[in-house]
XYZ file of C-alpha atoms in Angstrom:
241
model
C -4.590 -18.763 11.891
C -4.362 -22.191 13.312
C -5.908 -23.127 16.633
C -2.565 -22.472 18.339
C -2.999 -18.705 17.947
C -4.702 -17.260 21.044
C -8.242 -16.063 20.489
C -7.496 -12.813 22.299
C -4.732 -12.039 19.863
C -6.940 -12.771 16.876
C -9.673 -10.528 18.231
C -7.170 -7.761 18.889
C -5.753 -7.872 15.363
C -8.545 -8.916 12.968
C -7.771 -9.575 9.316
C -11.117 -8.898 7.601
C -12.202 -7.852 4.147
C -14.567 -4.937 3.946
C -15.342 -4.564 0.231
C -15.259 -1.087 -1.277
C -17.567 -2.442 -3.993
C -19.005 -5.917 -3.287
C -19.619 -6.530 -7.005
C -15.968 -6.089 -7.972
C -12.591 -7.737 -7.305
C -10.906 -6.245 -4.249
C -7.487 -4.685 -4.742
C -6.700 -4.094 -1.046
C -6.516 -6.865 1.546
C -4.990 -7.597 4.945
C -2.411 -10.058 6.227
C -0.805 -11.058 9.538
C 2.414 -12.905 10.329
C 3.366 -14.355 13.727
C 7.144 -14.750 13.973
C 7.400 -17.299 16.813
C 5.078 -19.832 15.170
C 5.744 -18.846 11.535
C 1.972 -18.489 11.057
C 0.340 -16.397 8.354
C -3.212 -15.241 7.819
C -4.567 -13.776 4.584
C -7.820 -11.942 4.198
C -10.128 -13.140 1.411
C -8.851 -10.445 -0.960
C -5.195 -11.413 -0.478
C -6.028 -15.096 -1.002
C -7.745 -14.221 -4.291
C -4.787 -12.062 -5.383
C -2.708 -15.238 -5.174
C -5.350 -17.265 -7.048
C -6.970 -19.126 -4.142
C -10.563 -19.228 -3.049
C -10.871 -18.041 0.570
C -10.471 -20.832 3.108
C -8.890 -23.300 0.679
C -5.263 -22.735 1.687
C -3.324 -22.130 4.884
C -0.474 -19.772 3.952
C 3.029 -20.545 5.168
C 6.296 -18.719 4.620
C 7.202 -21.329 2.003
C 3.916 -20.741 0.160
C 4.214 -16.957 0.410
C 7.714 -17.022 -1.077
C 6.699 -19.494 -3.783
C 4.373 -16.852 -5.231
C 7.052 -14.150 -5.461
C 8.472 -13.416 -8.890
C 11.922 -15.062 -9.210
C 13.565 -11.692 -9.883
C 12.074 -10.264 -6.662
C 12.524 -13.308 -4.420
C 15.881 -12.284 -2.924
C 14.532 -8.857 -2.004
C 11.454 -10.270 -0.268
C 13.449 -12.945 1.537
C 15.672 -10.190 2.925
C 12.618 -8.198 4.034
C 11.177 -11.223 5.852
C 14.473 -12.019 7.545
C 14.762 -8.421 8.699
C 11.197 -8.515 9.999
C 11.975 -11.609 12.064
C 15.015 -10.017 13.706
C 14.021 -6.343 14.034
C 10.214 -6.254 13.888
C 10.417 -2.891 12.150
C 7.686 -1.567 9.823
C 8.358 -2.111 6.119
C 6.982 -1.547 2.652
C 7.793 -3.322 -0.589
C 6.746 -3.009 -4.203
C 7.224 -6.271 -6.071
C 5.599 -8.909 -8.282
C 3.659 -12.010 -7.351
C 2.570 -14.906 -9.558
C -0.880 -16.357 -8.940
C -1.918 -19.987 -9.333
C -2.791 -19.412 -13.006
C 0.653 -17.979 -13.769
C -0.516 -14.359 -13.974
C 2.084 -11.796 -12.872
C 0.719 -9.033 -10.648
C 2.338 -5.874 -9.349
C 1.666 -5.348 -5.635
C 2.604 -3.011 -2.831
C 2.896 -4.654 0.594
C 2.991 -2.522 3.747
C 3.555 -4.015 7.205
C 3.653 -2.625 10.717
C 4.365 -4.128 14.119
C 1.850 -6.655 15.443
C 1.644 -6.435 19.242
C 0.179 -8.766 21.840
C -1.876 -7.599 24.830
C 1.320 -6.771 26.763
C 2.653 -4.571 23.979
C 5.319 -7.060 22.882
C 6.105 -7.295 19.174
C 4.991 -10.740 17.982
C 5.045 -10.222 14.234
C 3.665 -7.956 11.557
C 0.263 -6.994 10.184
C -0.501 -4.920 7.142
C -2.002 -4.885 3.696
C -1.487 -5.719 0.035
C -2.501 -3.413 -2.817
C -2.927 -5.012 -6.240
C -1.548 -2.566 -8.841
C -2.326 -4.747 -11.859
C -2.961 -2.574 -14.911
C -6.021 -4.596 -15.941
C -7.868 -3.038 -12.982
C -7.049 0.563 -13.907
C -10.424 1.458 -15.445
C -12.287 -0.244 -12.613
C -10.217 1.613 -10.020
C -10.780 4.931 -11.774
C -14.534 4.393 -11.805
C -14.467 3.564 -8.099
C -12.477 6.682 -7.347
C -14.687 8.952 -9.458
C -17.837 7.663 -7.795
C -16.415 8.108 -4.326
C -15.042 11.572 -5.020
C -18.377 12.797 -6.385
C -19.758 12.569 -2.834
C -16.707 14.257 -1.333
C -16.460 17.423 -3.401
C -16.061 19.661 -0.376
C -13.225 17.461 0.923
C -11.391 17.033 -2.364
C -8.466 19.336 -1.624
C -7.433 17.731 1.661
C -7.912 14.220 0.298
C -5.788 15.084 -2.735
C -3.012 16.276 -0.428
C -3.123 13.038 1.586
C -3.066 11.052 -1.659
C 0.043 12.994 -2.657
C 1.780 11.911 0.531
C 1.078 8.231 -0.170
C 2.044 8.607 -3.835
C 5.449 9.997 -2.883
C 6.170 7.508 -0.111
C 5.055 4.337 -1.934
C 5.658 5.378 -5.540
C 2.077 4.602 -6.577
C -0.610 6.264 -8.686
C -3.275 8.644 -7.395
C -5.951 5.984 -7.881
C -4.099 3.424 -5.799
C -3.376 6.011 -3.107
C -7.099 6.703 -2.874
C -7.817 2.979 -2.590
C -5.470 2.765 0.398
C -7.010 5.805 2.104
C -10.518 4.445 1.570
C -9.549 1.018 2.893
C -7.900 2.478 6.004
C -10.987 4.636 6.586
C -13.212 1.564 6.555
C -10.824 -0.562 8.624
C -10.563 2.087 11.359
C -14.160 3.345 11.137
C -12.903 6.910 10.694
C -14.343 9.209 8.040
C -12.141 9.528 4.980
C -11.809 13.297 5.208
C -10.896 13.170 8.910
C -8.228 10.558 8.222
C -6.821 12.558 5.295
C -6.821 15.736 7.376
C -4.850 14.043 10.151
C -2.251 12.722 7.714
C -1.782 16.156 6.170
C -1.645 17.925 9.544
C 1.000 15.577 10.948
C 3.137 15.846 7.814
C 2.808 19.648 7.780
C 3.764 19.857 11.462
C 6.886 17.838 10.814
C 5.927 15.356 13.519
C 5.381 12.396 11.201
C 7.931 9.943 9.766
C 11.240 11.671 9.038
C 12.692 11.897 5.539
C 16.405 11.171 5.407
C 18.779 13.971 4.437
C 19.941 11.986 1.410
C 16.362 11.559 0.166
C 15.699 15.264 0.703
C 18.862 16.177 -1.198
C 17.798 13.961 -4.082
C 14.424 15.687 -4.171
C 16.092 19.120 -4.017
C 18.049 18.229 -7.133
C 14.920 16.835 -8.792
C 12.958 20.018 -8.036
C 15.672 22.281 -9.398
C 16.144 20.322 -12.624
C 12.713 18.902 -13.484
C 11.931 21.927 -15.685
C 14.455 20.615 -18.189
C 12.160 17.668 -18.925
C 9.082 19.786 -19.696
C 8.176 19.523 -23.425
C 9.109 22.725 -25.302
C 5.532 23.850 -26.204
C 4.639 23.954 -22.479
C 7.566 26.136 -21.444
C 7.219 29.839 -20.728
C 8.772 32.134 -23.338
C 12.170 33.297 -22.110
C 13.868 36.589 -22.920
C 16.178 34.854 -25.375
C 13.278 33.130 -27.127
C 11.302 36.387 -27.396
C 14.317 38.262 -28.756
C 14.348 40.878 -25.956
């Protein structure tokens, strides 16, 4: 942020990096955007995703958009325009291009940023770097973390499933998000996962549209047709009975 952003607001909505593994590149990082002043703030991890050393660049809307893949630029511009006018939460899966020309797949999730009076002043959220080159590293991180959470595996797996469905991401990336949110909020991972699962099971969480539910109904009733033949159960016709 520049000096024009009130200190109280910055303290209320910090944008830190809390490394999951300090010896490895971070795949989850925070951002903030203030609509009235068109100010952005990137955490160290988000700066590095774009190819910058922390503290060497002050992100602007122009800079943010300049790093979007040309084929995704219209989509992201529409998301930003909607955020300015409605302030609604959003999520987007798209590509960015870093300063070295490397294309990276990212998921960006944003929620309302409020001032002390509860007025929406912008958005805050996080990036997740989905780049395939990190897959083995992510898997090792996940395996190490899960080894200490054996008794909590089932509930964490259910919470991961929720994130996988909503954001269309892999199990490893879903775990990265859960772990990051646990550290950001200082809430134990299992407790956070349990709350997510409970709210979804109660039906009191975000609502799924009827059209999306209908699409899933069709998917559920037809997915068996895509199962490879050797893995199918023997039917009466196949057994000759």
